[in-house]
Short mmCIF file of C-alpha atoms in Angstrom, two decimals:
data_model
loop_
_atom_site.label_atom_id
_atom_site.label_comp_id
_atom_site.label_asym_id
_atom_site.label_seq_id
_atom_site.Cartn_x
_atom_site.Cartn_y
_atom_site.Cartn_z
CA UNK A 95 0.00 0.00 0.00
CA UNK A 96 1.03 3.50 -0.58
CA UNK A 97 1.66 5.98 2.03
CA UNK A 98 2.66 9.50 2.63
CA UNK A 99 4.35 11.01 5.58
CA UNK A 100 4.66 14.93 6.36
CA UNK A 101 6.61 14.79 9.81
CA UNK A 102 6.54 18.70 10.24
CA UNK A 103 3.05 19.80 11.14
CA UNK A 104 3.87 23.02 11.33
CA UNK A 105 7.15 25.24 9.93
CA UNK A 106 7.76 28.55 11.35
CA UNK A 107 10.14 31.02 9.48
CA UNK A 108 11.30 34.41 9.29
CA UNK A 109 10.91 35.99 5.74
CA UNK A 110 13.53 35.98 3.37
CA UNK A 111 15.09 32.82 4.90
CA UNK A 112 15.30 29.24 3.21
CA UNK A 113 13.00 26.21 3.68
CA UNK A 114 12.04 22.77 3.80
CA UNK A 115 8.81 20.81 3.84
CA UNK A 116 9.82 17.08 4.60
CA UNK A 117 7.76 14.67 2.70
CA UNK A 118 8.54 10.63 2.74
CA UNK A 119 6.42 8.34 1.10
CA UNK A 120 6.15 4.89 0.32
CA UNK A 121 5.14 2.60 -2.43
CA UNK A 122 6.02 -0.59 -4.18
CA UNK A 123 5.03 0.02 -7.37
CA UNK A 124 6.19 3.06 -9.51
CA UNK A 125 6.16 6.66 -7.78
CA UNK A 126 4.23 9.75 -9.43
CA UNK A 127 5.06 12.78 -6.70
CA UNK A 128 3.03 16.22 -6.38
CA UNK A 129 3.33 18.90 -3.72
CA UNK A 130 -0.03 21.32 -3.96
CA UNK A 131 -0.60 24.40 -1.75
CA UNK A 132 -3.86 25.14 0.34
CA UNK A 133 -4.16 29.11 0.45
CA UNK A 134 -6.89 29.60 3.79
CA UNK A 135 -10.73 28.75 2.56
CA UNK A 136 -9.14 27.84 -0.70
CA UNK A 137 -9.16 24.66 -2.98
CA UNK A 138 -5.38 23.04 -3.81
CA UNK A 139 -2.95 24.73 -6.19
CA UNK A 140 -0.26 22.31 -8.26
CA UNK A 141 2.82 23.57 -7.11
CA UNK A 142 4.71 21.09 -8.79
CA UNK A 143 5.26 17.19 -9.90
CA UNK A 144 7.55 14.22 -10.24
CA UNK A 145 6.38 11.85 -13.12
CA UNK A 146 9.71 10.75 -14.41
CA UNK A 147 12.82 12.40 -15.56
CA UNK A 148 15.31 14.53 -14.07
CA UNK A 149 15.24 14.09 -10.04
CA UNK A 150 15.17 17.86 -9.38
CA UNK A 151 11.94 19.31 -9.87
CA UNK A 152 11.02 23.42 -10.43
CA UNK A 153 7.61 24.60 -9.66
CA UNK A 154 5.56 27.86 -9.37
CA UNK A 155 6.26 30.68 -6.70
CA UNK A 156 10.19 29.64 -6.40
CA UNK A 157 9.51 26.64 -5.26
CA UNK A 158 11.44 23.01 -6.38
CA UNK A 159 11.79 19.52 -5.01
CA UNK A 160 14.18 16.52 -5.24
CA UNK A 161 12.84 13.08 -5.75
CA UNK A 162 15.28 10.66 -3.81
CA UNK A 163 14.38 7.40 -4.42
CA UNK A 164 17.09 5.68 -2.05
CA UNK A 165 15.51 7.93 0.79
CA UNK A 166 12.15 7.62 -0.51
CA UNK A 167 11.85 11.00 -0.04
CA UNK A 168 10.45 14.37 -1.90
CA UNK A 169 11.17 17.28 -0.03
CA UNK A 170 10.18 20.92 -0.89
CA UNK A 171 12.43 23.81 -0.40
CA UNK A 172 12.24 27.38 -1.04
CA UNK A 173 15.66 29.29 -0.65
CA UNK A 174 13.65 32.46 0.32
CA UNK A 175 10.27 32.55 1.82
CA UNK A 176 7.66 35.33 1.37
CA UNK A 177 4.60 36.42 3.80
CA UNK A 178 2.36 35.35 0.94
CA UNK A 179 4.04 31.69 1.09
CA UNK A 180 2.16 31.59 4.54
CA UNK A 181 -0.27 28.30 3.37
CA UNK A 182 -1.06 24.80 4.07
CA UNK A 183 1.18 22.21 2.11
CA UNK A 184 0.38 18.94 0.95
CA UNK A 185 2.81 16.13 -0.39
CA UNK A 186 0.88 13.15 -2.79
CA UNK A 187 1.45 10.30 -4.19
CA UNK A 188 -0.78 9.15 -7.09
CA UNK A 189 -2.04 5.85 -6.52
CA UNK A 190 -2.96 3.57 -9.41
CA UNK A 191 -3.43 6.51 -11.42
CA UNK A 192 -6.70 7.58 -10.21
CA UNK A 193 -6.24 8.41 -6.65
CA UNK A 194 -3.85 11.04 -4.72
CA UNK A 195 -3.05 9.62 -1.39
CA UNK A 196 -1.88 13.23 0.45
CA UNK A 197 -0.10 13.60 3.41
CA UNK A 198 -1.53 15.21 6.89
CA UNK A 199 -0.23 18.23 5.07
CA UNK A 200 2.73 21.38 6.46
CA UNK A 201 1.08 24.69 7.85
CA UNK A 202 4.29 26.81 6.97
CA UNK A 203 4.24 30.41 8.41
CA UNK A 204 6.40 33.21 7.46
CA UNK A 205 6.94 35.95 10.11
CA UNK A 206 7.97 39.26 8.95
CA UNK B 287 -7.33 29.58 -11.21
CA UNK B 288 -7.84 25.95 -12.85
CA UNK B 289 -11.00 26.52 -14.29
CA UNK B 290 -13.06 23.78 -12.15
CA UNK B 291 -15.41 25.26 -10.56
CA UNK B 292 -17.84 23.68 -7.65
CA UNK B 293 -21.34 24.79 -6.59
CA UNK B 294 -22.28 25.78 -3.76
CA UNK B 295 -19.32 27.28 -1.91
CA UNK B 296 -21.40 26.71 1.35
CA UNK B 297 -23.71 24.43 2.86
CA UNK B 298 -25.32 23.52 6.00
CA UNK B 299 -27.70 20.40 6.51
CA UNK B 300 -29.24 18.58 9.62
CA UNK B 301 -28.62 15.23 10.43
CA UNK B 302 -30.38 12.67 8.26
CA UNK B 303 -30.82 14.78 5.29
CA UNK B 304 -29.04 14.41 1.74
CA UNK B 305 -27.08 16.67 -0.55
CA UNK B 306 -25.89 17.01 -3.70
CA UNK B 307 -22.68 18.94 -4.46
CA UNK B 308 -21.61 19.89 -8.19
CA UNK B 309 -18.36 20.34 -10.10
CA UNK B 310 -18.21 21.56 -13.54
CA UNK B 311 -14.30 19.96 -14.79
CA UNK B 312 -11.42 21.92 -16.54
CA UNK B 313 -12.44 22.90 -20.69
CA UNK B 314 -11.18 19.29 -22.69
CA UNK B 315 -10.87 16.83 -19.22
CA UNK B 316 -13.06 13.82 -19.29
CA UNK B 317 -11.66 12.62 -15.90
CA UNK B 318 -13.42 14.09 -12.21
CA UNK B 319 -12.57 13.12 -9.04
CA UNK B 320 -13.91 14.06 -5.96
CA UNK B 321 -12.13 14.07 -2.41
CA UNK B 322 -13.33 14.72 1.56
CA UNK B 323 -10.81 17.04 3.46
CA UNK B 324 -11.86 16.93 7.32
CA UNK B 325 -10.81 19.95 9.11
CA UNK B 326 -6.66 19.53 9.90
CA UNK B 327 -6.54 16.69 7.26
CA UNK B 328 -5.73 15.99 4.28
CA UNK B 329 -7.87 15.34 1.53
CA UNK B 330 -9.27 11.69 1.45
CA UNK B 331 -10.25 10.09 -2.02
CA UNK B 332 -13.66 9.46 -2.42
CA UNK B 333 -14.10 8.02 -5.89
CA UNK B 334 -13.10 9.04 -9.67
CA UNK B 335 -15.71 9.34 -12.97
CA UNK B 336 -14.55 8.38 -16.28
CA UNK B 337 -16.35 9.25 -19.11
CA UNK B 338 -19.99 8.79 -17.05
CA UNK B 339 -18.76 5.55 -14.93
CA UNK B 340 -17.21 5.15 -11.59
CA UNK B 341 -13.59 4.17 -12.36
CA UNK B 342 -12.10 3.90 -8.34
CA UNK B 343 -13.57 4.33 -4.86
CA UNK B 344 -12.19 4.84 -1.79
CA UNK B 345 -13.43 3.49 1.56
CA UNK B 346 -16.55 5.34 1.57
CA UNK B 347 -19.66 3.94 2.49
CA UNK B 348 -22.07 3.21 -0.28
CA UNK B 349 -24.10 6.50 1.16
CA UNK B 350 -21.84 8.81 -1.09
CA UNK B 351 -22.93 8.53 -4.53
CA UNK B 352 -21.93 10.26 -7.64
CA UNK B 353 -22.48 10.60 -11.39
CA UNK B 354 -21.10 12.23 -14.51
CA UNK B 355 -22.83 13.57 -17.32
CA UNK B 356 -21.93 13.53 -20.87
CA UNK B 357 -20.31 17.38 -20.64
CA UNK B 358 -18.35 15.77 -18.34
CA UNK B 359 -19.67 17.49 -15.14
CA UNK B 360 -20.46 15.91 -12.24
CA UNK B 361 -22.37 15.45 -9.17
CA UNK B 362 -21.30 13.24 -5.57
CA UNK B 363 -24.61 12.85 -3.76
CA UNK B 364 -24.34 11.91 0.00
CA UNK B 365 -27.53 10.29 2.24
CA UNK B 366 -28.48 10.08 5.35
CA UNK B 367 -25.94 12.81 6.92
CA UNK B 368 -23.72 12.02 9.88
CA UNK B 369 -21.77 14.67 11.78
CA UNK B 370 -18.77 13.23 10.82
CA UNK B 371 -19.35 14.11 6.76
CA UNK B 372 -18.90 17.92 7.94
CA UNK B 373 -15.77 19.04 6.23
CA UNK B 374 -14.73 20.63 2.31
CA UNK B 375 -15.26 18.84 -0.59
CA UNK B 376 -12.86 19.05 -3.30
CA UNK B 377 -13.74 18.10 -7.06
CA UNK B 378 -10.36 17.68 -9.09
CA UNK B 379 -10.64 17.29 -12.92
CA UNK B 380 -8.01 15.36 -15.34
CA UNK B 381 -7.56 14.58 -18.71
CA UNK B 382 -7.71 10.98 -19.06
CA UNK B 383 -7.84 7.69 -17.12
CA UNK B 384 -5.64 5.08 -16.57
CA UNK B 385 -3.08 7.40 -17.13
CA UNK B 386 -0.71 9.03 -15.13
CA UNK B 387 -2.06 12.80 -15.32
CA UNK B 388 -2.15 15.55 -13.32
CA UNK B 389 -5.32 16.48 -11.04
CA UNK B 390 -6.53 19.76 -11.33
CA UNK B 391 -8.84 20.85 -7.95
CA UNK B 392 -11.48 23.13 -7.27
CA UNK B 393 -12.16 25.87 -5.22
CA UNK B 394 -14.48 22.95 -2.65
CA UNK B 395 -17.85 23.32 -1.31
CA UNK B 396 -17.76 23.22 2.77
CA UNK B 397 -20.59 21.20 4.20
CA UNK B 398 -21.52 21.69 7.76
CA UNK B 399 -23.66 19.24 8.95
CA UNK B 400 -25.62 19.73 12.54
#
């Protein structure tokens, strides 16, 4: 079975400083990745993906991950954070290619 | 913005009753799934429509119900409310099935059941 862990249930950080949203997953079979963002009283945003390819991922807002399949890990880093990054972050794994199993999902906060 | 949209943006029912939420997909996807997200959770995957048939369910009790329609719209129906369904519905559209593609969500519908 599938599985996806988000040990960080909340991130504080100061603006303009770098950061990372731990996600591990696991899976037997072969791994599609996504990361999406939850603005408040908002649906999910793509932020990015990991369907094959290169291992280092670029998404919207600055954001990229790194697909680590030794580590079985897909971790999302910013090198500087904005107030506006303030959100809810969710790591997935697509599942049998219909279903997204997400993780309990990141609140990251920016401070000024 | 992803161009799914989902009506209503608010609910609230009593106990017992039954709703029916609606998601319109993205211009060109034939694919719509639909997922719960309790408050503090993440989303949970409730089942996926393919071209007008159910093509995946989650553990869901048979009380959630949904359909598609030929435009590709669709509709999850859920009976007999329990507290417990409180929480937003999200409605992601896709191009494809049995693919590996990329889900495209909606702005949800929040259901608050009392």
């Amino acid at each position: 079975a599938q599985s996806v862990t988000q040990l960080d249930s909340q991130v504080p950080v100061f603006e303009e400083a770098p950061v990372e949203l731990r996600c591990n997953y696991s899976s037997s079979v072969s791994v599609y990745l996504f990361w999406y963002v939850q603005y408040p009283n908002q649906g999910l945003q793509l932020l990015l993906k990991y369907l094959s390819g290169s291992t280092l991922v670029k998404g919207i807002n600055g954001f990229e991950a790194e697909f680590n399949k030794s580590q079985t890990s897909f971790h999302l880093r910013k090198p500087s954070v904005h107030i506006s990054d303030t959100a809810e972050y969710f790591c997935a794994v697509l599942y049998n290619t219909d279903k997204l199993i997400f993780g309990t999902g990141t609140r990251l906060q920016v401070f000024p | 913005e992803t161009g799914v949209t989902q009506s209503p943006t608010h609910l609230i029912k009593t106990r017992g009753q039954q709703v029916t939420l609606r998601c319109s997909s993205q211009s060109g996807h034939n694919t719509v799934s639909w997922y719960q997200q309790a408050l503090g959770q993440g989303p949970q995957f409730i089942f996926q429509y393919y071209r007008e048939e159910e093509n995946g369910r989650g553990n869901f009790p048979p009380r959630f119900s949904g359909l598609q329609f030929p435009n590709y719209s669709s509709e999850l129906n859920v009976n007999a409310l329990e507290l417990d369904d409180s929480a937003l519905y999200l409605c992601a559209s896709s191009l494809g099935a049995g693919e590996v593609e990329t889900q495209y969500f909606g702005p949800g519908t929040r259901l608050l059941v009392l």
